Coordinates of N, CA, C and O in Angstrom, one line a residue:
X1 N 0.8 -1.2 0.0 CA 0.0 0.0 0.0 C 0.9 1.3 0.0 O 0.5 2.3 -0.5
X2 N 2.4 1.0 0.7 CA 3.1 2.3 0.9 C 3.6 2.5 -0.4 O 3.9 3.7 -0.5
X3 N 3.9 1.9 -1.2 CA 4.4 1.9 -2.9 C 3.3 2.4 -3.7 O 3.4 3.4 -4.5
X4 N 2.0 1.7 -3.4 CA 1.1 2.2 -4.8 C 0.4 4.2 -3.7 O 0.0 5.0 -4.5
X5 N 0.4 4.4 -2.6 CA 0.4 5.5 -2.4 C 1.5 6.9 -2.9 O 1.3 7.9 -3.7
X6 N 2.5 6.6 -2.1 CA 3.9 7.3 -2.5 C 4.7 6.8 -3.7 O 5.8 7.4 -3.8
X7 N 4.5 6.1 -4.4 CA 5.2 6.0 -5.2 C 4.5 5.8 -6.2 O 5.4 5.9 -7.1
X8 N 3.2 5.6 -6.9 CA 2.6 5.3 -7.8 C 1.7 6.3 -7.8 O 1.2 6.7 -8.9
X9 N 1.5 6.8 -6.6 CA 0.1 7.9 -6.3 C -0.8 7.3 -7.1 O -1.0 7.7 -8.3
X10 N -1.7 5.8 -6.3 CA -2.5 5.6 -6.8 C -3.6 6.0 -5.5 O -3.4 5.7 -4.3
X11 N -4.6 6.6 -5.8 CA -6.2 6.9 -5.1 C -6.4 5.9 -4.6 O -6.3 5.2 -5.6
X12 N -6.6 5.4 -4.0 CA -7.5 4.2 -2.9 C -7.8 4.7 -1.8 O -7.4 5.8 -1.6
X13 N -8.7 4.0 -0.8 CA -9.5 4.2 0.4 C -8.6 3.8 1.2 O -9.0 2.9 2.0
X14 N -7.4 4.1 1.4 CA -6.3 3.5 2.3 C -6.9 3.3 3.7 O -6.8 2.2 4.2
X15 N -7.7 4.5 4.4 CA -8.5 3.9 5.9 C -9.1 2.6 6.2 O -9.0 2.0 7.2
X16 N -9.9 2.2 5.1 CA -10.2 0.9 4.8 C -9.3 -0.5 4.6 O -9.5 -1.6 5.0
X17 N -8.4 0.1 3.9 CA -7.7 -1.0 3.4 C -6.6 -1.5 4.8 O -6.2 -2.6 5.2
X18 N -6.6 -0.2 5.3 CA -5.7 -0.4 6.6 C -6.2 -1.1 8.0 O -5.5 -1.6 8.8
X19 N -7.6 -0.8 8.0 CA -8.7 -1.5 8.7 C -8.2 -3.1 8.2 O -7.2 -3.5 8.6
X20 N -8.9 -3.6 7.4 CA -8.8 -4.3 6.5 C -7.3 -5.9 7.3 O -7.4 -6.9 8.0
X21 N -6.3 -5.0 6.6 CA -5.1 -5.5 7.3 C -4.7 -5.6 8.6 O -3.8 -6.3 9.2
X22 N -5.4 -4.7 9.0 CA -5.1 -4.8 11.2 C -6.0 -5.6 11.1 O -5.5 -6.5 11.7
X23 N -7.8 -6.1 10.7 CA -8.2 -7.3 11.3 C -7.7 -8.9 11.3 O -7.6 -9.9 12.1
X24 N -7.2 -8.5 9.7 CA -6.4 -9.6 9.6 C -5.3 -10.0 10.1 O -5.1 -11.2 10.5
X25 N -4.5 -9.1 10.3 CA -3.2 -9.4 11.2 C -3.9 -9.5 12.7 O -3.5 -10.6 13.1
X26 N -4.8 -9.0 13.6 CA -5.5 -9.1 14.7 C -6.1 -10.5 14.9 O -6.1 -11.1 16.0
X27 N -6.7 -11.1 13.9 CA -7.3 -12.2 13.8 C -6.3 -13.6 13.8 O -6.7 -14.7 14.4
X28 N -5.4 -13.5 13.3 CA -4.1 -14.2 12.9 C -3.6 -14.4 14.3 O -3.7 -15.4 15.0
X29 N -3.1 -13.1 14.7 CA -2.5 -13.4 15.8 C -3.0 -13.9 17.5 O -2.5 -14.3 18.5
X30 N -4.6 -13.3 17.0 CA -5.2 -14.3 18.3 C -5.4 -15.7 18.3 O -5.4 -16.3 19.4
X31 N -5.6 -16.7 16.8 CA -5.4 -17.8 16.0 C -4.2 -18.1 16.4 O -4.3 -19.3 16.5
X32 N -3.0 -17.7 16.7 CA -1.9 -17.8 17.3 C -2.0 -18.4 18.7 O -1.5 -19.5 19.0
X33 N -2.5 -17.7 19.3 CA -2.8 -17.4 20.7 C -3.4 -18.4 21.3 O -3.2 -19.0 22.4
X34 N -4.3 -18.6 20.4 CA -6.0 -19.4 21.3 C -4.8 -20.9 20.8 O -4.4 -21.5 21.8
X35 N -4.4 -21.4 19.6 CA -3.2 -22.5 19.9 C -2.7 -22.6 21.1 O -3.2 -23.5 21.9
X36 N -1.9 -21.8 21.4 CA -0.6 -22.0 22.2 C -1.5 -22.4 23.2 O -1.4 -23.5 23.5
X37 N -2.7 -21.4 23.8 CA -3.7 -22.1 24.8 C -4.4 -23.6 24.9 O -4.3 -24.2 25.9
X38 N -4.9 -24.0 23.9 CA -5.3 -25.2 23.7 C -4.7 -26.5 23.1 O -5.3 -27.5 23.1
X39 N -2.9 -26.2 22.3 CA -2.2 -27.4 22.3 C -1.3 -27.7 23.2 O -0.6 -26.9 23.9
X40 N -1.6 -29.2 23.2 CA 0.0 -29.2 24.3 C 1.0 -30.1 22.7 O 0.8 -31.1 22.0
X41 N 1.9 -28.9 22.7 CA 3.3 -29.1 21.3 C 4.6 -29.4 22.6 O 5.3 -28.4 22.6
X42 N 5.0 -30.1 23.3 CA 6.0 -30.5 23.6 C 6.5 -31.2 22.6 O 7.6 -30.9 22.2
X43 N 5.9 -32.2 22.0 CA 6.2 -33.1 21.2 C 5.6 -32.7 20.1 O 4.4 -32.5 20.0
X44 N 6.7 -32.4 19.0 CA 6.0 -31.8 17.8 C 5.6 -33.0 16.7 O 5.3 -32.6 15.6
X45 N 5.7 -34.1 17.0 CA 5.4 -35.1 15.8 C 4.1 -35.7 16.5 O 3.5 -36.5 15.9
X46 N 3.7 -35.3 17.6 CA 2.3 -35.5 17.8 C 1.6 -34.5 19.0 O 2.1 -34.4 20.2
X47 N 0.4 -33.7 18.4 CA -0.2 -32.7 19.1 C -1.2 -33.4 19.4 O -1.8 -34.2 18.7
X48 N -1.6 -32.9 20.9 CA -2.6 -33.6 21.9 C -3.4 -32.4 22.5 O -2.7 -31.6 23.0
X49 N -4.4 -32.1 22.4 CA -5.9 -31.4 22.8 C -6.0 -31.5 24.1 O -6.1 -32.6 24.6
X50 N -6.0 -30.3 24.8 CA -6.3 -30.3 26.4 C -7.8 -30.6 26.9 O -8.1 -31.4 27.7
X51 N -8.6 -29.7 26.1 CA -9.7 -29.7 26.1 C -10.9 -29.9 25.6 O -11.1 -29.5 24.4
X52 N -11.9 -30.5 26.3 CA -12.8 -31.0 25.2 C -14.0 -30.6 25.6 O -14.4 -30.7 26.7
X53 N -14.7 -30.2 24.6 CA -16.1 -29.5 24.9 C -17.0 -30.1 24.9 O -16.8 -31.2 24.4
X54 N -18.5 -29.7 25.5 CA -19.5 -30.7 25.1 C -20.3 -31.0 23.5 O -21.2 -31.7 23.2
X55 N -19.5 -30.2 23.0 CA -19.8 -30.6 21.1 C -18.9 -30.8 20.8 O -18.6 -30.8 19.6
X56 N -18.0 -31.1 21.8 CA -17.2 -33.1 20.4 C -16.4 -32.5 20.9 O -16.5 -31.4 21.5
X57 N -15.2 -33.2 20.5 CA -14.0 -32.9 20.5 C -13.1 -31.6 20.1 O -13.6 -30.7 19.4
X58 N -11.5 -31.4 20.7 CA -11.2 -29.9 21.1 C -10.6 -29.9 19.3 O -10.5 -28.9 18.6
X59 N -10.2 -31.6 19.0 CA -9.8 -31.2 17.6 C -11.3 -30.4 16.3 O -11.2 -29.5 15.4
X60 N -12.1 -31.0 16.6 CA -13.4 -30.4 16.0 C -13.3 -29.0 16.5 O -13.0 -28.1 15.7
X61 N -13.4 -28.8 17.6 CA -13.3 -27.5 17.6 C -12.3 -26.6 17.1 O -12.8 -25.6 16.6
X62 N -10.8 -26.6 16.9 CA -9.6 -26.4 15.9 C -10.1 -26.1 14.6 O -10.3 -25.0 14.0
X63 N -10.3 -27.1 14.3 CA -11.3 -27.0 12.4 C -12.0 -26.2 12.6 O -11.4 -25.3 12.0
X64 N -13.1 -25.7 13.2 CA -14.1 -25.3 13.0 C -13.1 -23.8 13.2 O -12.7 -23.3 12.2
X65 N -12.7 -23.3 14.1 CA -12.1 -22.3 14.5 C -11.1 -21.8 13.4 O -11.2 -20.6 13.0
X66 N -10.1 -22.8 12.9 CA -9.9 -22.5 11.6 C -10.3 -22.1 10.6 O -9.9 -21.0 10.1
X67 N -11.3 -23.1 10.1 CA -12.2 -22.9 9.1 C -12.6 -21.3 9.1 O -12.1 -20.5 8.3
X68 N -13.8 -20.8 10.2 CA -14.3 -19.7 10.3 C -12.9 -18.7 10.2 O -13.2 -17.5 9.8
X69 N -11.8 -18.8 10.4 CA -10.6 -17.9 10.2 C -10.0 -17.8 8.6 O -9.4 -16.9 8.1
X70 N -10.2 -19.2 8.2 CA -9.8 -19.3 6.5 C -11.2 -18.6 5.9 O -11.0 -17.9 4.9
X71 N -12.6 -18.5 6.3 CA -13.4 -17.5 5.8 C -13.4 -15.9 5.7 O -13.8 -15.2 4.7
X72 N -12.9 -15.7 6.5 CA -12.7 -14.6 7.5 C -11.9 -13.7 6.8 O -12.1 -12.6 6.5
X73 N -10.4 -14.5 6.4 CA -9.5 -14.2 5.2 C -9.7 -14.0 3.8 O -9.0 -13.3 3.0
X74 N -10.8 -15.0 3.6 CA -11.3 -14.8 2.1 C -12.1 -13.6 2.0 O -11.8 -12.7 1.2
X75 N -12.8 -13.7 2.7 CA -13.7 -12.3 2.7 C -13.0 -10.9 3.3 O -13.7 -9.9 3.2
X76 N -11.7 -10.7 3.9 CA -11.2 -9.8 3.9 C -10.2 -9.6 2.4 O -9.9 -8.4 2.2
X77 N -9.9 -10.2 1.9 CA -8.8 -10.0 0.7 C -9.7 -9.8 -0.3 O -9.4 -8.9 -1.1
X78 N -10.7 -10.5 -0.4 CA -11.9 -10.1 -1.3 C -12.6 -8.5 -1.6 O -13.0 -7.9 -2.6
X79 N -12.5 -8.3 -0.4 CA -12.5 -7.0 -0.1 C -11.8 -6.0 -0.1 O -12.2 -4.8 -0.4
X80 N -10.6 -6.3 0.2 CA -9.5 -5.5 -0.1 C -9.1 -5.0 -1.3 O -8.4 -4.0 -1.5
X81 N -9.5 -5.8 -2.4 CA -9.3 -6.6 -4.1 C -10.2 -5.5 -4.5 O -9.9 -4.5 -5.0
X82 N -11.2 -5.9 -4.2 CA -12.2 -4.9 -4.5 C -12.0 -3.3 -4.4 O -12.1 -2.4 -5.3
X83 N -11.5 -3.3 -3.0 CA -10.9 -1.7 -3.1 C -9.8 -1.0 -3.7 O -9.5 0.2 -3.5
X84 N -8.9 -2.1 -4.5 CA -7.8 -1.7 -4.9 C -7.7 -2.2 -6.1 O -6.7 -2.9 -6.1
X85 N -8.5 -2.1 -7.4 CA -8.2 -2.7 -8.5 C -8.8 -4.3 -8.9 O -8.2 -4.9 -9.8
X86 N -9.8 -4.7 -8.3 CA -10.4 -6.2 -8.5 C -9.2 -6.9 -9.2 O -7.9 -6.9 -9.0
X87 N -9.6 -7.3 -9.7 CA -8.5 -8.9 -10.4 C -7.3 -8.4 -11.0 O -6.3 -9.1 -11.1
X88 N -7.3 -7.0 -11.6 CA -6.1 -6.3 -11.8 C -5.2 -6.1 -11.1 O -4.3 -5.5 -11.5
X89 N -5.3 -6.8 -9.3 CA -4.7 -6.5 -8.5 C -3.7 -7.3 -8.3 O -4.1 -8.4 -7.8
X90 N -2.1 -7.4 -8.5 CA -1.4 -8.3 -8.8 C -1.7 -9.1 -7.2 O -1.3 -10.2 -7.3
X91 N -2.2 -8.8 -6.2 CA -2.3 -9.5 -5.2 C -3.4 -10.8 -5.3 O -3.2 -11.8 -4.6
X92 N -4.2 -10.8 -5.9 CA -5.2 -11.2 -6.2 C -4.9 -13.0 -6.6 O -5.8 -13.8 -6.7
X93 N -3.6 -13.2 -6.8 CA -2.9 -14.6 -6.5 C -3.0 -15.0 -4.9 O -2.9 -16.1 -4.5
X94 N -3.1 -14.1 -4.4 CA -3.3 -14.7 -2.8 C -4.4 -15.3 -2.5 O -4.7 -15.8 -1.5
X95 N -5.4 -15.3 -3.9 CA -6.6 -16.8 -3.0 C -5.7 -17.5 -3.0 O -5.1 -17.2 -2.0
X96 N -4.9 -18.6 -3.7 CA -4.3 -19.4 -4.1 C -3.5 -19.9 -2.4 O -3.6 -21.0 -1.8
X97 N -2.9 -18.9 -2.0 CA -2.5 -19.2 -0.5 C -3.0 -19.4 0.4 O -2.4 -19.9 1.4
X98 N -4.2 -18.9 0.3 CA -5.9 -19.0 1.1 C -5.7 -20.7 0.9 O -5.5 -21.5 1.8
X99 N -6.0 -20.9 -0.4 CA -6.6 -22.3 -0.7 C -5.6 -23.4 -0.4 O -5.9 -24.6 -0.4
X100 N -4.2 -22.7 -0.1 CA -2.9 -24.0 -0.1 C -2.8 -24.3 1.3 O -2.1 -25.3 1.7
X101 N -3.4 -23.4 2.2 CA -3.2 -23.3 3.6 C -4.4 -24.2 4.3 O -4.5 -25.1 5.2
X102 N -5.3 -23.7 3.6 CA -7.0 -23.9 3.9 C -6.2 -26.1 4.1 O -6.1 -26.9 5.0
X103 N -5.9 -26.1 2.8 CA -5.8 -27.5 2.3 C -5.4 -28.3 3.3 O -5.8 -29.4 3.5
X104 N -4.2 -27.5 4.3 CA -3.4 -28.2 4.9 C -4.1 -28.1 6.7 O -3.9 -29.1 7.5
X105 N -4.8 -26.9 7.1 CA -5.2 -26.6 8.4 C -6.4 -27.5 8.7 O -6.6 -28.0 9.8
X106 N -7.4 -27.5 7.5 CA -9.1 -27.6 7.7 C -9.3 -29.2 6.9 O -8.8 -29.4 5.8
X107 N -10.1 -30.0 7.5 CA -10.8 -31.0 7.1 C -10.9 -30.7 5.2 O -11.0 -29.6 4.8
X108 N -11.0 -31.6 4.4 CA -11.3 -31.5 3.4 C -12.6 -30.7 2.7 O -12.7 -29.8 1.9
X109 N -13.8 -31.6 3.4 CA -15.3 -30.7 2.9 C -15.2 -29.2 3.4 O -16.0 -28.3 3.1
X110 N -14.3 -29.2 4.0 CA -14.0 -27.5 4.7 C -13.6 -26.6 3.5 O -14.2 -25.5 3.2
X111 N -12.5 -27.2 3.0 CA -11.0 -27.1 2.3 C -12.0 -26.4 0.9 O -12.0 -25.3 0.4
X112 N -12.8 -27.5 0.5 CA -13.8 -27.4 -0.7 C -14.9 -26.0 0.0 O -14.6 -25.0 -0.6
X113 N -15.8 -25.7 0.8 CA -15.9 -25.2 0.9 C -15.5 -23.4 0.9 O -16.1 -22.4 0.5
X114 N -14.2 -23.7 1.4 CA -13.0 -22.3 1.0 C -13.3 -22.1 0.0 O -14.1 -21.1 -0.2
X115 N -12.6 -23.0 -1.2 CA -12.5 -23.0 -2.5 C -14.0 -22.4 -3.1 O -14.1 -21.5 -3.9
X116 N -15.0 -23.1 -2.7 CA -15.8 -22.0 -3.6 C -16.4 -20.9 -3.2 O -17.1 -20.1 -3.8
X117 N -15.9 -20.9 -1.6 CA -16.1 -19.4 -1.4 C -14.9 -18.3 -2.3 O -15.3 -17.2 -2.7
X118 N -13.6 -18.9 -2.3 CA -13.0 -18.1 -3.5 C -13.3 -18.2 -4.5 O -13.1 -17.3 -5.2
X119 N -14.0 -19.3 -5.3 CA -14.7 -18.7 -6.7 C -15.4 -18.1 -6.8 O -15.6 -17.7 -8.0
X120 N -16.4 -17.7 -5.9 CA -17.7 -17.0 -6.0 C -16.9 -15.4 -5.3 O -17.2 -14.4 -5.9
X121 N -16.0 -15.2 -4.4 CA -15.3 -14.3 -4.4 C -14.5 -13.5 -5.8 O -14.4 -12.3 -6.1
X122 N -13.9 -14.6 -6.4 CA -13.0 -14.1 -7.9 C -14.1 -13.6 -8.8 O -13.9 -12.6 -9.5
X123 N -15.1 -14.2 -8.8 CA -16.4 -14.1 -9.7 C -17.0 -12.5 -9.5 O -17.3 -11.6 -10.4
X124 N -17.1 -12.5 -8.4 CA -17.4 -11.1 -8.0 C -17.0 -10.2 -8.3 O -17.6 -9.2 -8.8
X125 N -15.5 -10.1 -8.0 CA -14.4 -9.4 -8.5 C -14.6 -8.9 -10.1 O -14.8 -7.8 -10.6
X126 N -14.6 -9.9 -10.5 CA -14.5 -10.2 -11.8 C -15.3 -9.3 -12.7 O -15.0 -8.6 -13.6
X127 N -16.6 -9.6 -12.0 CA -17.9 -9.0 -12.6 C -18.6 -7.2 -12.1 O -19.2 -6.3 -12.8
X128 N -17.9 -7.4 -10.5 CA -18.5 -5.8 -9.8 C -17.1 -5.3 -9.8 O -17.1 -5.0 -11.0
X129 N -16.5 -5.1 -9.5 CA -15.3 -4.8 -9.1 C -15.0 -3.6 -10.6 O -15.7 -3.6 -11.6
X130 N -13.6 -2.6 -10.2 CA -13.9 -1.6 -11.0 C -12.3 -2.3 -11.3 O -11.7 -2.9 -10.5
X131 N -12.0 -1.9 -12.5 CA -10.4 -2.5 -13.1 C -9.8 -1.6 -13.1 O -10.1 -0.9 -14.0
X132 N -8.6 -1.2 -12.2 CA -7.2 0.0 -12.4 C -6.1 -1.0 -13.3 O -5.1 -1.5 -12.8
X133 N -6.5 -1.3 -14.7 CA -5.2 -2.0 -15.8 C -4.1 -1.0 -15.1 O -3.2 -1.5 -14.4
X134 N -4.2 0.5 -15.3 CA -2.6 1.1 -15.3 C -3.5 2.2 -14.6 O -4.7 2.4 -14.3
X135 N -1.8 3.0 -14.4 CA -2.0 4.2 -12.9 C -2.4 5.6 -13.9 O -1.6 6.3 -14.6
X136 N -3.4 5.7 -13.9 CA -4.3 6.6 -14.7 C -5.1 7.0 -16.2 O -5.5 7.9 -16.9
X137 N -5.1 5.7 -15.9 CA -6.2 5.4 -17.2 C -7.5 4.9 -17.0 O -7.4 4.2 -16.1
X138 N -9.0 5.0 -17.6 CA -9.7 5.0 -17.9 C -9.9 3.8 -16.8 O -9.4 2.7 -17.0
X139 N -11.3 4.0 -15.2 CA -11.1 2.3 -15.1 C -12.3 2.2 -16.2 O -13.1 2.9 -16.7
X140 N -12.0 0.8 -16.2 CA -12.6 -0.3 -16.7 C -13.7 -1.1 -15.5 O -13.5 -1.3 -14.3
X141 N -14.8 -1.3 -16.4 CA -16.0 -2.1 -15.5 C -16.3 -3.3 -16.7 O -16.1 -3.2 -17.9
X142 N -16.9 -4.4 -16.1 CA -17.4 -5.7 -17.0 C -17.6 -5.6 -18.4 O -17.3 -6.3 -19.4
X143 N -18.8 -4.0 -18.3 CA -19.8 -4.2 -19.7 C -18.3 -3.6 -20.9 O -18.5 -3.2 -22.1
X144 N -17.1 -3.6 -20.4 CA -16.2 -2.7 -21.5 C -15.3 -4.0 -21.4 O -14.1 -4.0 -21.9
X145 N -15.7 -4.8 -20.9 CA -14.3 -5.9 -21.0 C -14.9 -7.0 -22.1 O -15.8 -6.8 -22.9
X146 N -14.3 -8.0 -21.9 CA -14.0 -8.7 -23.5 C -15.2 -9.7 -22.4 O -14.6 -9.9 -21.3
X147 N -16.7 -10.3 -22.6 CA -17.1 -11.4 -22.2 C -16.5 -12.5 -22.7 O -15.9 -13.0 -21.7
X148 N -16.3 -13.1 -23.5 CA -15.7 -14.3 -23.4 C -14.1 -14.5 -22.7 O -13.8 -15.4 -21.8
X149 N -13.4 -13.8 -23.2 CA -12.2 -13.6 -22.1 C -12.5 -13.7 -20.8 O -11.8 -14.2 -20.0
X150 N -13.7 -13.0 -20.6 CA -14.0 -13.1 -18.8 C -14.4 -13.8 -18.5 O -14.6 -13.7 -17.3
X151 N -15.2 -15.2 -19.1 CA -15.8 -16.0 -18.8 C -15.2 -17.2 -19.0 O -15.6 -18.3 -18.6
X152 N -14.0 -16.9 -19.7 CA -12.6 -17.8 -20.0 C -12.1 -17.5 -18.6 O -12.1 -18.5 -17.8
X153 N -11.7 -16.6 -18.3 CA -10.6 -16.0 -16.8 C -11.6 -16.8 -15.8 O -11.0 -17.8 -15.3
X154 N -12.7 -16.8 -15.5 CA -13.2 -17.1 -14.6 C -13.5 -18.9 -14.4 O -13.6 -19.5 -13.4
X155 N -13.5 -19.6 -15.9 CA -13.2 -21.0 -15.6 C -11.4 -21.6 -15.4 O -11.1 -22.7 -15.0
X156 N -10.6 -20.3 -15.7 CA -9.3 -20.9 -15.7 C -9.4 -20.9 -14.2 O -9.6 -22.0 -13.6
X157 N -9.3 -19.7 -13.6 CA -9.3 -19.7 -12.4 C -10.1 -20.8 -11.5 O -9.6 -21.7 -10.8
X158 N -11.0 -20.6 -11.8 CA -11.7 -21.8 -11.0 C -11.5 -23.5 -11.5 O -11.4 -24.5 -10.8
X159 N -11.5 -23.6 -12.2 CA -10.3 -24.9 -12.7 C -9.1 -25.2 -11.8 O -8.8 -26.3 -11.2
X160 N -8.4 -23.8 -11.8 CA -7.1 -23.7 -10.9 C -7.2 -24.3 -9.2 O -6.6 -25.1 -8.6
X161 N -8.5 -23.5 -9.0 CA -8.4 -23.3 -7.8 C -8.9 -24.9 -7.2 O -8.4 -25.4 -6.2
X162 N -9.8 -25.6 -8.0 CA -10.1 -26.5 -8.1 C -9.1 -27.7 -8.1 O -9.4 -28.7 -7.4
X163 N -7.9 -27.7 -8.9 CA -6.9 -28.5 -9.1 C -5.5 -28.3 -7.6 O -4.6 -29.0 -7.2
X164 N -6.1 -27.1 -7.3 CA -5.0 -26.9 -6.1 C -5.6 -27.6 -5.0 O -4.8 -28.5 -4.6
X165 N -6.7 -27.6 -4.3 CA -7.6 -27.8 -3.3 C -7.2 -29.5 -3.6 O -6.8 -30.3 -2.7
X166 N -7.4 -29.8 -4.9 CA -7.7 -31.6 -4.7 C -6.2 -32.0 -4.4 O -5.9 -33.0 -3.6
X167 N -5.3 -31.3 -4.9 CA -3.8 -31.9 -4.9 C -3.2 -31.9 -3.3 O -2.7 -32.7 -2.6
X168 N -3.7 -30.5 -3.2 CA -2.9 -30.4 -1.6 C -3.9 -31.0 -0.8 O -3.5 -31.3 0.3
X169 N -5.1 -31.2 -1.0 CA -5.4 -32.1 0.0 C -5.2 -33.7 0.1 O -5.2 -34.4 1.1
X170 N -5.2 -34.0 -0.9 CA -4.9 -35.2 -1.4 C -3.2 -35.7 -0.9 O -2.7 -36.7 -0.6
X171 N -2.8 -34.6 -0.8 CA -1.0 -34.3 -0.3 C -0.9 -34.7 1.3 O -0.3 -35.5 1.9
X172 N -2.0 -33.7 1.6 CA -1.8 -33.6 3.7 C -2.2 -34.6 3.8 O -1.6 -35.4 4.4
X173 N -3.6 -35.1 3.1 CA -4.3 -37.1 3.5 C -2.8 -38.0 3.6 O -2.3 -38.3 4.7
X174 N -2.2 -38.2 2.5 CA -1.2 -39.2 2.5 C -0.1 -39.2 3.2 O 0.6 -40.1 3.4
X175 N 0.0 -37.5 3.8 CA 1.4 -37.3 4.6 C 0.7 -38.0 5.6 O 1.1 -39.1 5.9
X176 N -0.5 -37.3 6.3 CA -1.0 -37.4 7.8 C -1.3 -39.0 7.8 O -1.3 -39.6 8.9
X177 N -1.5 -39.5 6.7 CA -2.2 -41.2 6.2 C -0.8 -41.7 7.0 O -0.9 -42.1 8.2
X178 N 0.2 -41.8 6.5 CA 2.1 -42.2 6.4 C 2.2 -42.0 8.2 O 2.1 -42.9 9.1
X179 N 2.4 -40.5 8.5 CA 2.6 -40.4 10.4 C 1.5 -41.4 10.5 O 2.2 -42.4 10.7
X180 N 0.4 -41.8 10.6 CA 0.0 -42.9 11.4 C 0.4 -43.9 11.5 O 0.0 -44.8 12.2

């Protein structure tokens, strides 16, 4: 943000965007936190749950806790995307990190859920979202862009996102499959 401000002098809603990144970093690091509280990591090749609630287990609860935090992320970058150039936003590869992380923290039907929460996130982008191509030119909205190109962009991506989600999860099964 400090590059496309001072150095690009690009217009954006920086108050927002900066909101934005303090919940996320705020969220992260209480995600941090509520861990160190609820694992016992002495032993790092096997993590053991202190606590267990009366809706199941403390590892269910982890997932779930995750999960709502891998949402939480999508819908803040989604947002952020939106305020800074939608899919034109060279950042806008960070679902992809969303979905490689998602793969590895959250149960699979979880993992899948992410995933089309970021396609229906990219999609949005795609379609509402205002396009900054370059630092002062004309934006660009849907009805001026190429439809088939965008409806090409929107199956690559979601193909993509689709092929990452199966692989890395298919990856952490067989690693986590092997430690047993």
């Amino acid at each position: 943000m400090i590059a496309s401000a001072f150095v690009f002098a690009v217009d954006l809603n920086y108050p927002a965007l900066l909101y934005l990144v303090g919940l996320t970093a705020v969220t992260n690091v209480a995600y941090g936190w509520w861990l160190d509280q609820h694992l016992d990591t002495t032993d790092h090749r096997e993590v053991e749950f202190r606590l267990v609630d009366d809706r199941g287990t403390e590892a269910d609860r982890l997932h779930r806790v995750a999960f709502a935090l891998m949402a939480l992320d999508v819908f803040t970058l989604t947002t952020m995307l939106y305020l800074s150039g939608g899919i034109a936003n060279p950042f806008s590869f960070f679902f992809f990190v969303n979905l490689a992380v998602g793969c590895v923290v959250i149960r699979p039907v979880a993992a899948w859920t992410v995933t089309t929460t970021v396609i229906v996130g990219f999609a949005l982008l795609l379609f509402f979202a205002p396009v900054r191509p370059q630092v002062g030119s004309t934006v660009l909205t849907f009805d001026r862009l190429d439809r088939l190109g965008t409806v090409g962009l929107l199956f690559a991506f979601s193909t993509c996102a689709m092929v990452v989600t199966y692989f890395v999860n298919r990856t952490a099964g067989e690693l986590k499959q092997r430690e047993r």
